[in-house]
Amino acid sequence: MALHEGSHRPLISWSRPKDQGATAVDAAEAVSATVLARTFAVVRLALGGVFLWAFADKAFGWGYATPAGRGWIDGGSPAKGFLSGVSAGPLEATFHAWAGQAWVDWLFMLGLLSIGVALVAGVALRLTAAAGTVMMAFMWAAEWPPARHLSDGAPSMSSNPLIDYHLVYAAVLITLAVAYAGRTWGLGRLWERLPIVSRSRWLH
């Protein structure tokens, strides 16, 4: 009887090594997921800083891209210089007509501010990605990388006919939204719990 009972008991148990192996894999995956989430968070904060700096410099004329005394608060037009300097592409005349228009300045500055704040806070990243992609598309069209020559015949000096930094920014914005990058080092989880947000995935 003892021999019969003992025959059902394995001499070596493989359960513990198997469990330990699975635990090690799970731990490694957890660490990788944490590192990836934090990496997305760093990219999110850095990109948010880019938008906020652009807003602040154009608003207050800090002497970098916008000379001192020519900021928005001083009566300057944040978008006029860029739009009036468009010298290639099918929308050249349109952008020239928009240069200096108050509604363009307001949309441009509110876009920079809202996108920057949303990225730093980690909220509404899907809406932010959509708005940022539209803004980057307009800026890409204004620079028109496909052009080999400007309207005056001078070389455009375009480094790539299709992909430039505006499209890279748009791709990063979309990636951050898809990755729920606001949940790490941001207010993303709290934002998603708001009743109006939880009922619409587009507000996440």
Tab-separated table of C-alpha atoms in Angstrom:
chain	number	residue	atom	x	y	z
A	1	MET	CA	0.000	0.000	0.000
A	2	ALA	CA	2.771	2.356	0.888
A	3	LEU	CA	4.564	1.448	-2.302
A	4	HIS	CA	1.409	2.079	-4.319
A	5	GLU	CA	0.832	5.425	-2.695
A	6	GLY	CA	4.425	6.401	-3.148
A	7	SER	CA	4.310	5.586	-6.840
A	8	HIS	CA	1.995	8.541	-7.385
A	9	ARG	CA	4.406	10.952	-5.757
A	10	PRO	CA	7.073	12.371	-8.132
A	11	LEU	CA	10.636	12.105	-6.969
A	12	ILE	CA	11.374	15.629	-8.229
A	13	SER	CA	8.871	18.475	-8.198
A	14	TRP	CA	9.069	20.858	-11.155
A	15	SER	CA	6.384	23.224	-9.918
A	16	ARG	CA	8.664	25.528	-7.959
A	17	PRO	CA	11.245	26.175	-10.723
A	18	LYS	CA	8.422	26.672	-13.226
A	19	ASP	CA	6.702	29.159	-10.949
A	20	GLN	CA	9.961	30.941	-10.322
A	21	GLY	CA	10.605	31.199	-14.058
A	22	ALA	CA	7.155	32.607	-14.701
A	23	THR	CA	7.597	35.071	-11.862
A	24	ALA	CA	10.931	36.213	-13.258
A	25	VAL	CA	9.401	36.784	-16.690
A	26	ASP	CA	6.466	38.684	-15.191
A	27	ALA	CA	8.842	40.812	-13.149
A	28	ALA	CA	10.948	41.602	-16.202
A	29	GLU	CA	7.851	42.547	-18.191
A	30	ALA	CA	6.648	44.738	-15.338
A	31	VAL	CA	9.991	46.538	-15.209
A	32	SER	CA	9.969	47.010	-18.985
A	33	ALA	CA	6.432	48.381	-18.870
A	34	THR	CA	7.401	50.811	-16.103
A	35	VAL	CA	10.486	52.006	-17.974
A	36	LEU	CA	8.456	52.444	-21.165
A	37	ALA	CA	5.728	54.384	-19.356
A	38	ARG	CA	8.291	56.683	-17.768
A	39	THR	CA	10.007	57.182	-21.111
A	40	PHE	CA	6.715	58.259	-22.675
A	41	ALA	CA	6.168	60.573	-19.705
A	42	VAL	CA	9.553	62.235	-20.215
A	43	VAL	CA	8.839	62.715	-23.929
A	44	ARG	CA	5.410	64.122	-23.070
A	45	LEU	CA	6.826	66.645	-20.617
A	46	ALA	CA	9.619	67.649	-22.987
A	47	LEU	CA	7.234	68.208	-25.889
A	48	GLY	CA	4.886	70.126	-23.620
A	49	GLY	CA	7.807	72.363	-22.700
A	50	VAL	CA	8.457	73.039	-26.383
A	51	PHE	CA	4.906	74.289	-26.914
A	52	LEU	CA	4.810	76.307	-23.702
A	53	TRP	CA	8.153	77.955	-24.445
A	54	ALA	CA	6.983	78.908	-27.930
A	55	PHE	CA	3.838	80.445	-26.431
A	56	ALA	CA	5.695	82.372	-23.726
A	57	ASP	CA	8.392	83.701	-26.051
A	58	LYS	CA	5.827	84.901	-28.589
A	59	ALA	CA	3.569	86.312	-25.884
A	60	PHE	CA	6.183	88.225	-23.888
A	61	GLY	CA	9.025	88.772	-26.355
A	62	TRP	CA	11.819	87.110	-24.413
A	63	GLY	CA	14.382	87.906	-27.077
A	64	TYR	CA	14.763	84.480	-28.637
A	65	ALA	CA	12.489	83.779	-31.608
A	66	THR	CA	10.580	86.954	-30.717
A	67	PRO	CA	12.601	90.144	-30.146
A	68	ALA	CA	12.078	92.038	-26.917
A	69	GLY	CA	9.313	94.625	-27.169
A	70	ARG	CA	7.594	92.800	-30.042
A	71	GLY	CA	5.688	90.213	-28.043
A	72	TRP	CA	1.965	89.691	-28.231
A	73	ILE	CA	1.389	91.788	-25.116
A	74	ASP	CA	3.309	94.621	-26.781
A	75	GLY	CA	0.965	94.618	-29.759
A	76	GLY	CA	2.993	92.321	-31.974
A	77	SER	CA	1.483	89.606	-34.137
A	78	PRO	CA	2.739	86.135	-33.160
A	79	ALA	CA	1.971	84.548	-36.526
A	80	LYS	CA	2.561	87.451	-38.912
A	81	GLY	CA	6.288	86.961	-39.339
A	82	PHE	CA	5.973	83.264	-40.068
A	83	LEU	CA	3.007	83.557	-42.431
A	84	SER	CA	4.293	86.576	-44.323
A	85	GLY	CA	7.550	84.737	-44.876
A	86	VAL	CA	5.912	81.801	-46.651
A	87	SER	CA	7.556	81.600	-50.061
A	88	ALA	CA	6.527	78.248	-51.509
A	89	GLY	CA	3.578	75.944	-51.900
A	90	PRO	CA	0.007	76.152	-53.192
A	91	LEU	CA	-1.206	78.032	-50.097
A	92	GLU	CA	1.367	80.822	-50.248
A	93	ALA	CA	-1.162	83.524	-51.149
A	94	THR	CA	-3.602	82.268	-48.527
A	95	PHE	CA	-1.015	82.384	-45.763
A	96	HIS	CA	0.032	85.887	-46.815
A	97	ALA	CA	-3.599	87.005	-46.560
A	98	TRP	CA	-3.842	85.487	-43.071
A	99	ALA	CA	-0.679	87.193	-41.816
A	100	GLY	CA	-1.471	89.746	-39.132
A	101	GLN	CA	-5.118	88.717	-38.777
A	102	ALA	CA	-6.244	88.796	-35.141
A	103	TRP	CA	-8.224	85.548	-35.382
A	104	VAL	CA	-5.153	83.730	-36.668
A	105	ASP	CA	-3.030	85.058	-33.806
A	106	TRP	CA	-5.627	84.010	-31.235
A	107	LEU	CA	-6.027	80.512	-32.674
A	108	PHE	CA	-2.271	80.067	-32.935
A	109	MET	CA	-1.523	81.238	-29.396
A	110	LEU	CA	-4.430	79.373	-27.803
A	111	GLY	CA	-3.297	76.279	-29.667
A	112	LEU	CA	0.265	76.554	-28.363
A	113	LEU	CA	-0.918	77.204	-24.815
A	114	SER	CA	-3.614	74.533	-24.638
A	115	ILE	CA	-1.451	71.851	-26.244
A	116	GLY	CA	1.453	72.669	-23.940
A	117	VAL	CA	-0.664	72.669	-20.776
A	118	ALA	CA	-2.444	69.433	-21.744
A	119	LEU	CA	0.862	67.672	-22.427
A	120	VAL	CA	2.467	68.778	-19.174
A	121	ALA	CA	-0.652	67.896	-17.173
A	122	GLY	CA	-1.168	64.638	-19.064
A	123	VAL	CA	-4.846	65.224	-19.786
A	124	ALA	CA	-7.019	65.137	-22.922
A	125	LEU	CA	-4.167	63.706	-24.961
A	126	ARG	CA	-6.420	62.482	-27.765
A	127	LEU	CA	-7.895	65.918	-28.345
A	128	THR	CA	-4.422	67.352	-27.950
A	129	ALA	CA	-3.048	64.980	-30.582
A	130	ALA	CA	-5.840	65.916	-32.993
A	131	ALA	CA	-5.399	69.666	-32.475
A	132	GLY	CA	-1.616	69.422	-32.586
A	133	THR	CA	-1.688	67.381	-35.786
A	134	VAL	CA	-3.874	70.002	-37.495
A	135	MET	CA	-1.512	72.768	-36.369
A	136	MET	CA	1.548	70.857	-37.544
A	137	ALA	CA	-0.123	70.129	-40.882
A	138	PHE	CA	-0.696	73.850	-41.484
A	139	MET	CA	2.883	74.659	-40.520
A	140	TRP	CA	4.157	71.883	-42.794
A	141	ALA	CA	2.096	73.324	-45.650
A	142	ALA	CA	3.492	76.784	-44.909
A	143	GLU	CA	7.078	75.582	-45.215
A	144	TRP	CA	6.177	73.175	-48.072
A	145	PRO	CA	9.163	70.806	-47.964
A	146	PRO	CA	8.362	69.259	-51.408
A	147	ALA	CA	9.427	72.494	-53.127
A	148	ARG	CA	12.900	72.475	-54.659
A	149	HIS	CA	12.755	76.208	-55.322
A	150	LEU	CA	11.048	79.143	-53.656
A	151	SER	CA	8.654	81.420	-55.486
A	152	ASP	CA	11.543	83.776	-56.346
A	153	GLY	CA	13.511	80.927	-57.902
A	154	ALA	CA	16.030	80.524	-55.086
A	155	PRO	CA	16.806	76.988	-53.842
A	156	SER	CA	14.480	75.964	-51.035
A	157	MET	CA	17.234	74.070	-49.193
A	158	SER	CA	14.633	71.526	-48.127
A	159	SER	CA	16.316	68.580	-46.414
A	160	ASN	CA	13.447	66.149	-47.057
A	161	PRO	CA	10.560	66.531	-49.512
A	162	LEU	CA	8.030	64.818	-47.255
A	163	ILE	CA	9.030	64.313	-43.638
A	164	ASP	CA	10.131	67.254	-41.524
A	165	TYR	CA	10.007	68.058	-37.819
A	166	HIS	CA	6.342	69.115	-37.981
A	167	LEU	CA	5.303	65.627	-39.052
A	168	VAL	CA	7.591	64.102	-36.419
A	169	TYR	CA	5.905	66.224	-33.739
A	170	ALA	CA	2.499	65.099	-34.988
A	171	ALA	CA	3.568	61.446	-34.899
A	172	VAL	CA	4.861	61.838	-31.347
A	173	LEU	CA	1.606	63.486	-30.229
A	174	ILE	CA	-0.419	60.614	-31.655
A	175	THR	CA	1.895	58.046	-30.059
A	176	LEU	CA	1.589	59.686	-26.644
A	177	ALA	CA	-2.194	59.652	-26.897
A	178	VAL	CA	-2.328	55.997	-27.943
A	179	ALA	CA	0.076	55.035	-25.148
A	180	TYR	CA	-1.977	56.827	-22.450
A	181	ALA	CA	1.201	58.699	-21.566
A	182	GLY	CA	-0.650	60.996	-19.175
A	183	ARG	CA	-1.121	58.222	-16.613
A	184	THR	CA	2.530	58.328	-15.562
A	185	TRP	CA	3.774	61.525	-13.894
A	186	GLY	CA	0.581	63.229	-14.960
A	187	LEU	CA	-3.090	63.671	-14.133
A	188	GLY	CA	-4.275	61.215	-16.765
A	189	ARG	CA	-5.873	58.710	-14.391
A	190	LEU	CA	-7.733	61.409	-12.459
A	191	TRP	CA	-8.846	62.998	-15.725
A	192	GLU	CA	-10.205	59.694	-17.053
A	193	ARG	CA	-12.339	59.243	-13.927
A	194	LEU	CA	-14.262	62.463	-14.479
A	195	PRO	CA	-17.865	61.578	-15.425
A	196	ILE	CA	-17.908	63.546	-18.675
A	197	VAL	CA	-14.549	62.081	-19.691
A	198	SER	CA	-15.377	58.489	-18.795
A	199	ARG	CA	-18.431	58.630	-21.093
A	200	SER	CA	-16.374	59.664	-24.130
A	201	ARG	CA	-13.109	58.023	-25.134
A	202	TRP	CA	-12.240	61.028	-27.294
A	203	LEU	CA	-11.776	63.082	-24.144
A	204	HIS	CA	-9.188	60.687	-22.675
